[in-house]
Amino acid sequence: LTNKALADSFDGHWSVTLETPEYKDPTGVVALGYTFQFPAEVKNGVLHGERGTKDQPAWLELSGKIEADGSAMLHVHGITGRREYNLGHVATGRAYDYEVKAHFADGRGTGNRIGGRIGNYTFVKE
Protein backbone atom coordinates (compact mmCIF):
# COMPACT_ATOMS: atom_id res chain seq x y z
CA LEU A 1 0.00 0.00 0.00
CA THR A 2 1.11 3.55 -0.62
CA ASN A 3 1.66 5.92 2.30
CA LYS A 4 -1.48 7.80 1.25
CA ALA A 5 -3.52 4.58 1.23
CA LEU A 6 -2.15 3.68 4.67
CA ALA A 7 -2.98 7.13 6.09
CA ASP A 8 -6.45 6.99 4.50
CA SER A 9 -7.05 3.62 6.22
CA PHE A 10 -7.65 5.61 9.43
CA ASP A 11 -10.51 7.53 7.76
CA GLY A 12 -13.91 7.27 9.40
CA HIS A 13 -15.75 8.06 12.62
CA TRP A 14 -13.92 7.69 15.93
CA SER A 15 -14.97 7.89 19.57
CA VAL A 16 -12.50 9.82 21.74
CA THR A 17 -12.14 9.58 25.53
CA LEU A 18 -9.93 11.99 27.46
CA GLU A 19 -9.21 11.00 31.06
CA THR A 20 -7.55 13.66 33.20
CA PRO A 21 -6.88 12.62 36.81
CA GLU A 22 -6.90 14.99 39.77
CA TYR A 23 -3.72 17.07 39.86
CA LYS A 24 -2.09 18.84 42.82
CA ASP A 25 0.30 21.58 41.72
CA PRO A 26 3.48 22.48 43.70
CA THR A 27 1.57 25.16 45.64
CA GLY A 28 -0.96 22.57 46.84
CA VAL A 29 -3.85 23.74 44.63
CA VAL A 30 -5.84 20.71 43.46
CA ALA A 31 -7.38 20.69 39.99
CA LEU A 32 -10.22 18.15 39.94
CA GLY A 33 -10.11 15.23 37.53
CA TYR A 34 -12.53 14.82 34.64
CA THR A 35 -13.41 12.58 31.70
CA PHE A 36 -14.58 13.91 28.33
CA GLN A 37 -16.06 11.75 25.59
CA PHE A 38 -16.61 13.18 22.13
CA PRO A 39 -16.71 12.17 18.46
CA ALA A 40 -13.96 12.75 15.92
CA GLU A 41 -13.72 12.27 12.19
CA VAL A 42 -10.65 11.28 10.20
CA LYS A 43 -10.67 12.39 6.57
CA ASN A 44 -7.66 11.96 4.25
CA GLY A 45 -5.65 10.96 7.33
CA VAL A 46 -6.48 14.16 9.25
CA LEU A 47 -8.30 13.87 12.59
CA HIS A 48 -10.70 16.53 13.83
CA GLY A 49 -12.93 16.33 16.89
CA GLU A 50 -14.72 18.79 19.15
CA ARG A 51 -16.31 18.62 22.57
CA GLY A 52 -18.74 21.27 23.74
CA THR A 53 -19.81 24.49 22.02
CA LYS A 54 -17.13 26.23 19.96
CA ASP A 55 -15.45 29.14 21.77
CA GLN A 56 -17.58 28.63 24.91
CA PRO A 57 -16.29 27.47 28.35
CA ALA A 58 -15.30 23.77 28.52
CA TRP A 59 -14.94 23.58 24.71
CA LEU A 60 -12.06 21.55 23.28
CA GLU A 61 -10.89 20.97 19.71
CA LEU A 62 -8.48 18.17 18.80
CA SER A 63 -6.86 18.02 15.37
CA GLY A 64 -3.86 16.75 13.47
CA LYS A 65 -2.52 14.41 10.81
CA ILE A 66 -2.13 10.68 11.38
CA GLU A 67 0.97 9.46 9.55
CA ALA A 68 0.98 6.27 7.48
CA ASP A 69 2.76 4.40 10.34
CA GLY A 70 -0.02 5.42 12.77
CA SER A 71 2.00 8.05 14.62
CA ALA A 72 0.41 11.45 15.19
CA MET A 73 1.18 14.75 16.84
CA LEU A 74 -2.23 16.24 17.58
CA HIS A 75 -2.99 19.79 18.70
CA VAL A 76 -5.57 20.74 21.32
CA HIS A 77 -7.09 24.19 21.49
CA GLY A 78 -9.68 24.83 24.15
CA ILE A 79 -11.46 27.21 26.49
CA THR A 80 -11.28 26.55 30.23
CA GLY A 81 -14.38 25.40 32.05
CA ARG A 82 -15.14 25.67 35.78
CA ARG A 83 -12.19 26.94 37.86
CA GLU A 84 -11.97 23.91 40.16
CA TYR A 85 -11.02 21.72 37.14
CA ASN A 86 -8.33 24.10 35.83
CA LEU A 87 -4.62 24.10 36.62
CA GLY A 88 -3.99 26.78 39.22
CA HIS A 89 -7.76 27.34 39.28
CA VAL A 90 -7.44 29.87 36.44
CA ALA A 91 -10.61 31.67 35.47
CA THR A 92 -13.34 30.15 33.33
CA GLY A 93 -13.22 31.20 29.68
CA ARG A 94 -9.43 31.29 29.18
CA ALA A 95 -7.92 29.90 25.97
CA TYR A 96 -5.35 27.09 26.25
CA ASP A 97 -3.33 24.90 23.89
CA TYR A 98 -1.25 21.74 24.15
CA GLU A 99 0.06 18.87 22.05
CA VAL A 100 -0.86 15.18 22.20
CA LYS A 101 1.55 12.45 21.08
CA ALA A 102 -0.60 9.60 19.77
CA HIS A 103 -0.42 6.30 17.93
CA PHE A 104 -3.11 4.53 15.92
CA ALA A 105 -3.35 0.90 14.75
CA ASP A 106 -6.11 -1.61 13.98
CA GLY A 107 -9.03 0.71 14.70
CA ARG A 108 -7.69 1.88 18.05
CA GLY A 109 -5.40 4.59 19.30
CA THR A 110 -3.85 6.01 22.43
CA GLY A 111 -2.31 9.37 23.17
CA ASN A 112 -0.80 11.40 25.99
CA ARG A 113 -0.82 15.12 26.66
CA ILE A 114 2.64 16.71 26.55
CA GLY A 115 3.36 19.06 29.45
CA GLY A 116 1.02 20.52 32.05
CA ARG A 117 -1.01 17.79 33.68
CA ILE A 118 -1.68 14.18 32.72
CA GLY A 119 -4.20 13.71 29.95
CA ASN A 120 -4.71 10.19 28.56
CA TYR A 121 -6.52 9.83 25.24
CA THR A 122 -8.19 6.67 23.92
CA PHE A 123 -9.50 6.44 20.36
CA VAL A 124 -11.87 3.74 19.06
CA LYS A 125 -12.94 3.56 15.42
CA GLU A 126 -16.69 3.08 15.03
PDB file of C-alpha atoms in Angstrom:
ATOM      1  CA  LEU A   1       0.000   0.000   0.000  1.00  0.00           C
ATOM      2  CA  THR A   2       1.108   3.549  -0.620  1.00  0.00           C
ATOM      3  CA  ASN A   3       1.659   5.924   2.303  1.00  0.00           C
ATOM      4  CA  LYS A   4      -1.481   7.800   1.254  1.00  0.00           C
ATOM      5  CA  ALA A   5      -3.521   4.577   1.235  1.00  0.00           C
ATOM      6  CA  LEU A   6      -2.146   3.676   4.675  1.00  0.00           C
ATOM      7  CA  ALA A   7      -2.981   7.130   6.085  1.00  0.00           C
ATOM      8  CA  ASP A   8      -6.455   6.986   4.502  1.00  0.00           C
ATOM      9  CA  SER A   9      -7.049   3.615   6.225  1.00  0.00           C
ATOM     10  CA  PHE A  10      -7.653   5.611   9.427  1.00  0.00           C
ATOM     11  CA  ASP A  11     -10.506   7.530   7.764  1.00  0.00           C
ATOM     12  CA  GLY A  12     -13.913   7.274   9.400  1.00  0.00           C
ATOM     13  CA  HIS A  13     -15.748   8.061  12.616  1.00  0.00           C
ATOM     14  CA  TRP A  14     -13.924   7.692  15.925  1.00  0.00           C
ATOM     15  CA  SER A  15     -14.972   7.887  19.565  1.00  0.00           C
ATOM     16  CA  VAL A  16     -12.503   9.818  21.737  1.00  0.00           C
ATOM     17  CA  THR A  17     -12.145   9.580  25.528  1.00  0.00           C
ATOM     18  CA  LEU A  18      -9.933  11.988  27.459  1.00  0.00           C
ATOM     19  CA  GLU A  19      -9.207  11.002  31.065  1.00  0.00           C
ATOM     20  CA  THR A  20      -7.549  13.659  33.197  1.00  0.00           C
ATOM     21  CA  PRO A  21      -6.877  12.625  36.806  1.00  0.00           C
ATOM     22  CA  GLU A  22      -6.904  14.992  39.771  1.00  0.00           C
ATOM     23  CA  TYR A  23      -3.715  17.066  39.857  1.00  0.00           C
ATOM     24  CA  LYS A  24      -2.085  18.840  42.815  1.00  0.00           C
ATOM     25  CA  ASP A  25       0.304  21.576  41.718  1.00  0.00           C
ATOM     26  CA  PRO A  26       3.480  22.476  43.697  1.00  0.00           C
ATOM     27  CA  THR A  27       1.569  25.158  45.635  1.00  0.00           C
ATOM     28  CA  GLY A  28      -0.961  22.568  46.835  1.00  0.00           C
ATOM     29  CA  VAL A  29      -3.846  23.742  44.633  1.00  0.00           C
ATOM     30  CA  VAL A  30      -5.844  20.705  43.465  1.00  0.00           C
ATOM     31  CA  ALA A  31      -7.381  20.692  39.987  1.00  0.00           C
ATOM     32  CA  LEU A  32     -10.220  18.149  39.939  1.00  0.00           C
ATOM     33  CA  GLY A  33     -10.108  15.234  37.529  1.00  0.00           C
ATOM     34  CA  TYR A  34     -12.534  14.824  34.638  1.00  0.00           C
ATOM     35  CA  THR A  35     -13.412  12.579  31.698  1.00  0.00           C
ATOM     36  CA  PHE A  36     -14.578  13.905  28.333  1.00  0.00           C
ATOM     37  CA  GLN A  37     -16.063  11.747  25.589  1.00  0.00           C
ATOM     38  CA  PHE A  38     -16.609  13.176  22.134  1.00  0.00           C
ATOM     39  CA  PRO A  39     -16.712  12.167  18.462  1.00  0.00           C
ATOM     40  CA  ALA A  40     -13.959  12.751  15.923  1.00  0.00           C
ATOM     41  CA  GLU A  41     -13.717  12.266  12.193  1.00  0.00           C
ATOM     42  CA  VAL A  42     -10.648  11.279  10.204  1.00  0.00           C
ATOM     43  CA  LYS A  43     -10.666  12.386   6.572  1.00  0.00           C
ATOM     44  CA  ASN A  44      -7.663  11.957   4.254  1.00  0.00           C
ATOM     45  CA  GLY A  45      -5.646  10.956   7.332  1.00  0.00           C
ATOM     46  CA  VAL A  46      -6.478  14.164   9.250  1.00  0.00           C
ATOM     47  CA  LEU A  47      -8.301  13.867  12.585  1.00  0.00           C
ATOM     48  CA  HIS A  48     -10.703  16.525  13.828  1.00  0.00           C
ATOM     49  CA  GLY A  49     -12.927  16.330  16.895  1.00  0.00           C
ATOM     50  CA  GLU A  50     -14.716  18.786  19.150  1.00  0.00           C
ATOM     51  CA  ARG A  51     -16.312  18.620  22.574  1.00  0.00           C
ATOM     52  CA  GLY A  52     -18.745  21.271  23.736  1.00  0.00           C
ATOM     53  CA  THR A  53     -19.813  24.487  22.023  1.00  0.00           C
ATOM     54  CA  LYS A  54     -17.129  26.233  19.958  1.00  0.00           C
ATOM     55  CA  ASP A  55     -15.450  29.142  21.766  1.00  0.00           C
ATOM     56  CA  GLN A  56     -17.582  28.631  24.912  1.00  0.00           C
ATOM     57  CA  PRO A  57     -16.289  27.474  28.349  1.00  0.00           C
ATOM     58  CA  ALA A  58     -15.299  23.770  28.517  1.00  0.00           C
ATOM     59  CA  TRP A  59     -14.940  23.577  24.706  1.00  0.00           C
ATOM     60  CA  LEU A  60     -12.058  21.549  23.278  1.00  0.00           C
ATOM     61  CA  GLU A  61     -10.892  20.967  19.712  1.00  0.00           C
ATOM     62  CA  LEU A  62      -8.480  18.165  18.804  1.00  0.00           C
ATOM     63  CA  SER A  63      -6.863  18.017  15.369  1.00  0.00           C
ATOM     64  CA  GLY A  64      -3.857  16.747  13.472  1.00  0.00           C
ATOM     65  CA  LYS A  65      -2.521  14.409  10.812  1.00  0.00           C
ATOM     66  CA  ILE A  66      -2.132  10.676  11.377  1.00  0.00           C
ATOM     67  CA  GLU A  67       0.970   9.459   9.548  1.00  0.00           C
ATOM     68  CA  ALA A  68       0.981   6.267   7.483  1.00  0.00           C
ATOM     69  CA  ASP A  69       2.761   4.399  10.339  1.00  0.00           C
ATOM     70  CA  GLY A  70      -0.021   5.419  12.769  1.00  0.00           C
ATOM     71  CA  SER A  71       2.001   8.050  14.623  1.00  0.00           C
ATOM     72  CA  ALA A  72       0.406  11.445  15.188  1.00  0.00           C
ATOM     73  CA  MET A  73       1.181  14.752  16.841  1.00  0.00           C
ATOM     74  CA  LEU A  74      -2.229  16.242  17.580  1.00  0.00           C
ATOM     75  CA  HIS A  75      -2.994  19.789  18.698  1.00  0.00           C
ATOM     76  CA  VAL A  76      -5.573  20.737  21.320  1.00  0.00           C
ATOM     77  CA  HIS A  77      -7.089  24.187  21.489  1.00  0.00           C
ATOM     78  CA  GLY A  78      -9.683  24.834  24.155  1.00  0.00           C
ATOM     79  CA  ILE A  79     -11.462  27.206  26.493  1.00  0.00           C
ATOM     80  CA  THR A  80     -11.275  26.547  30.232  1.00  0.00           C
ATOM     81  CA  GLY A  81     -14.381  25.404  32.049  1.00  0.00           C
ATOM     82  CA  ARG A  82     -15.139  25.665  35.779  1.00  0.00           C
ATOM     83  CA  ARG A  83     -12.192  26.935  37.859  1.00  0.00           C
ATOM     84  CA  GLU A  84     -11.970  23.907  40.158  1.00  0.00           C
ATOM     85  CA  TYR A  85     -11.020  21.723  37.142  1.00  0.00           C
ATOM     86  CA  ASN A  86      -8.335  24.101  35.831  1.00  0.00           C
ATOM     87  CA  LEU A  87      -4.621  24.096  36.616  1.00  0.00           C
ATOM     88  CA  GLY A  88      -3.989  26.784  39.216  1.00  0.00           C
ATOM     89  CA  HIS A  89      -7.762  27.342  39.278  1.00  0.00           C
ATOM     90  CA  VAL A  90      -7.436  29.871  36.440  1.00  0.00           C
ATOM     91  CA  ALA A  91     -10.615  31.673  35.471  1.00  0.00           C
ATOM     92  CA  THR A  92     -13.340  30.146  33.326  1.00  0.00           C
ATOM     93  CA  GLY A  93     -13.216  31.201  29.680  1.00  0.00           C
ATOM     94  CA  ARG A  94      -9.426  31.295  29.180  1.00  0.00           C
ATOM     95  CA  ALA A  95      -7.917  29.901  25.973  1.00  0.00           C
ATOM     96  CA  TYR A  96      -5.354  27.086  26.248  1.00  0.00           C
ATOM     97  CA  ASP A  97      -3.328  24.899  23.890  1.00  0.00           C
ATOM     98  CA  TYR A  98      -1.252  21.744  24.149  1.00  0.00           C
ATOM     99  CA  GLU A  99       0.061  18.873  22.053  1.00  0.00           C
ATOM    100  CA  VAL A 100      -0.855  15.184  22.203  1.00  0.00           C
ATOM    101  CA  LYS A 101       1.554  12.453  21.083  1.00  0.00           C
ATOM    102  CA  ALA A 102      -0.601   9.600  19.771  1.00  0.00           C
ATOM    103  CA  HIS A 103      -0.422   6.299  17.931  1.00  0.00           C
ATOM    104  CA  PHE A 104      -3.113   4.532  15.921  1.00  0.00           C
ATOM    105  CA  ALA A 105      -3.345   0.896  14.749  1.00  0.00           C
ATOM    106  CA  ASP A 106      -6.107  -1.608  13.981  1.00  0.00           C
ATOM    107  CA  GLY A 107      -9.031   0.710  14.701  1.00  0.00           C
ATOM    108  CA  ARG A 108      -7.692   1.879  18.051  1.00  0.00           C
ATOM    109  CA  GLY A 109      -5.395   4.592  19.297  1.00  0.00           C
ATOM    110  CA  THR A 110      -3.849   6.010  22.430  1.00  0.00           C
ATOM    111  CA  GLY A 111      -2.305   9.368  23.173  1.00  0.00           C
ATOM    112  CA  ASN A 112      -0.796  11.403  25.987  1.00  0.00           C
ATOM    113  CA  ARG A 113      -0.816  15.121  26.664  1.00  0.00           C
ATOM    114  CA  ILE A 114       2.641  16.708  26.546  1.00  0.00           C
ATOM    115  CA  GLY A 115       3.363  19.059  29.449  1.00  0.00           C
ATOM    116  CA  GLY A 116       1.021  20.516  32.048  1.00  0.00           C
ATOM    117  CA  ARG A 117      -1.010  17.791  33.678  1.00  0.00           C
ATOM    118  CA  ILE A 118      -1.676  14.183  32.721  1.00  0.00           C
ATOM    119  CA  GLY A 119      -4.204  13.707  29.947  1.00  0.00           C
ATOM    120  CA  ASN A 120      -4.708  10.190  28.562  1.00  0.00           C
ATOM    121  CA  TYR A 121      -6.525   9.828  25.244  1.00  0.00           C
ATOM    122  CA  THR A 122      -8.191   6.668  23.924  1.00  0.00           C
ATOM    123  CA  PHE A 123      -9.502   6.438  20.360  1.00  0.00           C
ATOM    124  CA  VAL A 124     -11.869   3.742  19.057  1.00  0.00           C
ATOM    125  CA  LYS A 125     -12.937   3.558  15.420  1.00  0.00           C
ATOM    126  CA  GLU A 126     -16.691   3.078  15.031  1.00  0.00           C
TER     127      GLU A 126
END
